[in-house]
mmCIF file of C-alpha atoms in Angstrom:
data_model
loop_
_atom_site.group_PDB
_atom_site.id
_atom_site.type_symbol
_atom_site.label_atom_id
_atom_site.label_comp_id
_atom_site.label_asym_id
_atom_site.label_seq_id
_atom_site.Cartn_x
_atom_site.Cartn_y
_atom_site.Cartn_z
ATOM 1 C CA ARG A 249 43.443 25.141 103.282
ATOM 2 C CA ARG A 250 42.149 26.344 99.969
ATOM 3 C CA GLY A 251 44.534 25.787 97.065
ATOM 4 C CA LEU A 252 47.020 23.755 99.129
ATOM 5 C CA HIS A 253 47.492 21.100 96.425
ATOM 6 C CA TRP A 254 48.655 23.814 93.993
ATOM 7 C CA ARG A 255 51.640 24.614 96.235
ATOM 8 C CA GLN A 256 53.293 21.265 95.636
ATOM 9 C CA ASP A 257 52.807 21.704 91.877
ATOM 10 C CA LEU A 258 54.167 25.233 91.575
ATOM 11 C CA GLU A 259 57.916 25.632 91.634
ATOM 12 C CA LEU A 260 58.468 29.176 90.437
ATOM 13 C CA ARG A 261 61.739 30.230 88.889
ATOM 14 C CA ASN A 262 63.410 33.620 88.674
ATOM 15 C CA VAL A 263 63.520 36.384 91.239
ATOM 16 C CA TRP A 264 60.801 38.964 91.762
ATOM 17 C CA GLY A 265 60.585 41.269 88.785
ATOM 18 C CA ALA A 266 62.465 39.070 86.332
ATOM 19 C CA GLY A 267 61.181 36.766 83.648
ATOM 20 C CA PRO A 268 62.400 34.989 80.551
ATOM 21 C CA ARG A 269 60.444 36.965 77.942
ATOM 22 C CA LEU A 270 61.190 40.610 77.212
ATOM 23 C CA GLU A 271 57.524 41.189 76.360
ATOM 24 C CA ALA A 272 56.489 40.023 79.845
ATOM 25 C CA GLN A 273 59.178 42.152 81.480
ATOM 26 C CA GLN A 274 57.745 45.257 79.834
ATOM 27 C CA ALA A 275 54.115 44.591 80.828
ATOM 28 C CA ILE A 276 54.468 42.849 84.199
ATOM 29 C CA HIS A 277 56.151 44.290 87.290
ATOM 30 C CA GLY A 278 56.973 42.466 90.537
ATOM 31 C CA PHE A 279 56.541 38.878 89.403
ATOM 32 C CA ARG A 280 57.987 35.416 89.085
ATOM 33 C CA GLU A 281 56.865 32.911 86.490
ATOM 34 C CA THR A 282 57.282 29.375 85.312
ATOM 35 C CA GLU A 283 55.832 27.057 82.738
ATOM 36 C CA LYS A 284 54.547 23.713 83.885
ATOM 37 C CA SER A 285 53.503 20.541 82.098
ATOM 38 C CA ARG A 286 53.431 18.030 84.990
ATOM 39 C CA TRP A 287 50.648 18.352 87.584
ATOM 40 C CA SER A 288 49.252 16.348 90.480
ATOM 41 C CA GLU A 289 46.066 14.403 89.846
ATOM 42 C CA ALA A 290 43.962 16.981 91.748
ATOM 43 C CA SER A 291 45.452 19.883 89.774
ATOM 44 C CA ARG A 292 44.988 18.032 86.466
ATOM 45 C CA ALA A 293 41.302 17.594 87.272
ATOM 46 C CA ILE A 294 40.954 21.352 87.828
ATOM 47 C CA LEU A 295 42.826 22.129 84.601
ATOM 48 C CA GLN A 296 40.488 19.793 82.709
ATOM 49 C CA ARG A 297 37.524 21.806 84.064
ATOM 50 C CA VAL A 298 39.236 25.010 82.875
ATOM 51 C CA GLN A 299 39.720 23.470 79.433
ATOM 52 C CA ALA A 300 36.075 22.372 79.225
ATOM 53 C CA ALA A 301 34.815 25.837 80.233
ATOM 54 C CA ALA A 302 37.149 27.961 78.121
ATOM 55 C CA PHE A 303 38.096 26.113 74.960
ATOM 56 C CA GLY A 304 36.212 24.476 72.118
ATOM 57 C CA PRO A 305 36.353 20.703 71.620
ATOM 58 C CA GLY A 306 38.764 20.914 68.667
ATOM 59 C CA GLN A 307 40.908 23.714 70.044
ATOM 60 C CA THR A 308 44.554 22.797 70.687
ATOM 61 C CA LEU A 309 46.185 24.336 73.741
ATOM 62 C CA LEU A 310 49.714 25.528 74.279
ATOM 63 C CA SER A 311 51.834 23.361 76.503
ATOM 64 C CA PRO A 312 53.154 23.942 79.065
ATOM 65 C CA VAL A 313 50.743 25.943 81.202
ATOM 66 C CA HIS A 314 51.990 29.412 82.194
ATOM 67 C CA VAL A 315 52.055 30.201 85.929
ATOM 68 C CA LEU A 316 52.429 33.830 86.993
ATOM 69 C CA ASP A 317 53.188 34.774 90.617
ATOM 70 C CA LEU A 318 52.544 38.479 91.241
ATOM 71 C CA GLU A 319 53.905 39.950 94.466
ATOM 72 C CA PRO A 320 51.519 42.111 96.560
ATOM 73 C CA ARG A 321 52.885 45.353 95.042
ATOM 74 C CA GLY A 322 53.211 43.847 91.557
ATOM 75 C CA TYR A 323 50.931 44.750 88.675
ATOM 76 C CA ILE A 324 50.310 44.088 84.992
ATOM 77 C CA LYS A 325 50.233 47.054 82.629
ATOM 78 C CA PRO A 326 47.566 47.284 79.897
ATOM 79 C CA HIS A 327 48.368 44.984 76.974
ATOM 80 C CA VAL A 328 46.866 42.739 74.326
ATOM 81 C CA ASP A 329 48.642 39.371 74.207
ATOM 82 C CA SER A 330 50.620 38.895 71.011
ATOM 83 C CA VAL A 331 49.141 36.543 68.410
ATOM 84 C CA LYS A 332 52.681 35.130 68.056
ATOM 85 C CA PHE A 333 52.441 33.642 71.565
ATOM 86 C CA CYS A 334 48.806 32.644 71.945
ATOM 87 C CA GLY A 335 45.725 31.994 69.867
ATOM 88 C CA ALA A 336 42.061 32.933 70.032
ATOM 89 C CA ALA A 337 41.444 32.168 73.730
ATOM 90 C CA ILE A 338 43.153 32.789 77.063
ATOM 91 C CA ALA A 339 41.855 31.424 80.376
ATOM 92 C CA GLY A 340 43.299 32.387 83.763
ATOM 93 C CA LEU A 341 42.561 30.766 87.102
ATOM 94 C CA SER A 342 43.124 33.320 89.895
ATOM 95 C CA LEU A 343 44.558 32.073 93.194
ATOM 96 C CA LEU A 344 45.460 33.468 96.644
ATOM 97 C CA SER A 345 44.435 37.147 96.492
ATOM 98 C CA PRO A 346 41.539 39.061 94.968
ATOM 99 C CA SER A 347 42.466 41.554 92.272
ATOM 100 C CA VAL A 348 40.808 43.851 89.780
ATOM 101 C CA MET A 349 41.267 43.320 86.050
ATOM 102 C CA ARG A 350 40.479 46.268 83.817
ATOM 103 C CA LEU A 351 39.656 45.834 80.121
ATOM 104 C CA VAL A 352 39.764 48.905 77.855
ATOM 105 C CA HIS A 353 38.772 48.945 74.187
ATOM 106 C CA THR A 354 41.894 49.676 72.132
ATOM 107 C CA GLN A 355 40.056 51.930 69.619
ATOM 108 C CA GLU A 356 37.405 53.423 71.957
ATOM 109 C CA PRO A 357 39.041 54.067 75.387
ATOM 110 C CA GLY A 358 35.683 55.221 76.770
ATOM 111 C CA GLU A 359 34.515 51.593 76.487
ATOM 112 C CA TRP A 360 35.892 49.722 79.489
ATOM 113 C CA LEU A 361 34.924 47.366 82.265
ATOM 114 C CA GLU A 362 36.440 46.004 85.420
ATOM 115 C CA LEU A 363 36.291 42.446 86.679
ATOM 116 C CA LEU A 364 36.666 41.426 90.321
ATOM 117 C CA LEU A 365 38.846 38.324 90.275
ATOM 118 C CA GLU A 366 38.305 36.505 93.556
ATOM 119 C CA PRO A 367 40.559 33.567 94.494
ATOM 120 C CA GLY A 368 39.302 30.511 92.623
ATOM 121 C CA SER A 369 37.679 32.557 89.838
ATOM 122 C CA LEU A 370 38.261 31.899 86.154
ATOM 123 C CA TYR A 371 38.453 34.624 83.535
ATOM 124 C CA ILE A 372 38.238 33.831 79.824
ATOM 125 C CA LEU A 373 39.296 36.225 77.067
ATOM 126 C CA ARG A 374 38.131 35.305 73.573
ATOM 127 C CA GLY A 375 36.539 37.028 70.615
ATOM 128 C CA SER A 376 36.354 40.806 71.007
ATOM 129 C CA ALA A 377 37.585 40.633 74.619
ATOM 130 C CA ARG A 378 40.735 38.852 73.404
ATOM 131 C CA TYR A 379 41.589 41.056 70.410
ATOM 132 C CA ASP A 380 39.863 44.438 70.861
ATOM 133 C CA PHE A 381 40.461 45.131 74.571
ATOM 134 C CA SER A 382 43.670 45.563 76.511
ATOM 135 C CA HIS A 383 43.711 43.967 79.951
ATOM 136 C CA GLU A 384 45.625 44.797 83.104
ATOM 137 C CA ILE A 385 45.792 43.913 86.796
ATOM 138 C CA LEU A 386 45.582 47.118 88.814
ATOM 139 C CA ARG A 387 48.288 48.233 91.252
ATOM 140 C CA ASP A 388 47.396 47.842 94.906
ATOM 141 C CA GLU A 389 46.846 51.590 95.377
ATOM 142 C CA GLU A 390 44.434 51.664 92.380
ATOM 143 C CA SER A 391 42.670 48.427 93.288
ATOM 144 C CA PHE A 392 38.985 49.365 93.619
ATOM 145 C CA PHE A 393 35.924 47.575 92.296
ATOM 146 C CA GLY A 394 33.340 50.325 92.087
ATOM 147 C CA GLU A 395 33.618 52.042 95.472
ATOM 148 C CA ARG A 396 34.971 48.925 97.200
ATOM 149 C CA ARG A 397 38.678 48.829 98.049
ATOM 150 C CA VAL A 398 40.211 45.478 97.018
ATOM 151 C CA PRO A 399 43.486 45.119 98.959
ATOM 152 C CA ARG A 400 46.024 43.136 97.007
ATOM 153 C CA GLY A 401 48.122 40.308 98.358
ATOM 154 C CA ARG A 402 50.257 37.801 96.543
ATOM 155 C CA ARG A 403 48.393 36.601 93.432
ATOM 156 C CA ILE A 404 49.056 33.467 91.422
ATOM 157 C CA SER A 405 47.390 32.906 88.081
ATOM 158 C CA VAL A 406 47.448 29.643 86.171
ATOM 159 C CA ILE A 407 47.014 30.533 82.514
ATOM 160 C CA CYS A 408 45.971 28.248 79.654
ATOM 161 C CA ARG A 409 46.212 29.544 76.085
ATOM 162 C CA SER A 410 45.076 28.227 72.751
ATOM 163 C CA LEU A 411 47.690 27.608 70.107
ATOM 164 C CA PRO A 412 48.503 30.523 67.791
ATOM 165 C CA GLU A 413 47.077 30.324 64.290
ATOM 166 C CA GLY A 414 49.124 28.044 62.023
ATOM 167 C CA MET A 415 50.649 25.977 64.826
ATOM 168 C CA GLY A 416 49.682 22.512 65.981
ATOM 169 C CA PRO A 417 49.480 19.124 64.326
ATOM 170 C CA GLY A 418 51.364 19.420 61.052
ATOM 171 C CA GLY A 419 52.485 22.982 61.863
ATOM 172 C CA PRO A 420 55.674 24.401 63.330
ATOM 173 C CA GLY A 421 56.342 23.533 66.955
ATOM 174 C CA GLN A 422 53.572 20.961 67.375
ATOM 175 C CA PRO A 423 53.235 21.384 71.160
ATOM 176 C CA PRO A 424 50.890 18.844 72.786
ATOM 177 C CA PRO A 425 47.681 19.906 74.579
ATOM 178 C CA ALA A 426 48.367 21.588 77.912
ATOM 179 C CA CYS A 427 45.271 20.966 79.990
#
């Protein structure tokens, strides 16, 4: 079955709707999360492909990798990730259920787009998409891509982030590369 090797790698902590960071609790509803630094060989190979596609050769990544498990009725409210917690690029590998991600320009709300995130798809937010647009995962009842209804099931996303500005070798924290 598709994605089976991920199951042995993902041990999610917390109960539905709870999480360790207040910021996440305010933006994300109906979720569990964990951070993971040890992966099976098959999962590591996939994460290396994510790194190659999403991040520049000299870009240092946050470790551990963030894993978000969104229940079928869970959703993510519009937000721009804080520069305190991640750098210039965010890459998310979508697993299990299709979902719709909406991006809305923070200064010009009439500028928006929606992305259909099928299981196995990778989204990358960098540049203007990272800093100038909020992003959200739509609630099940709002989950349409154009005219097409996209029923939501349980969704897992495996998220790699670049290091915030000023962190890394020689800087505070010095986390090792994640992917």
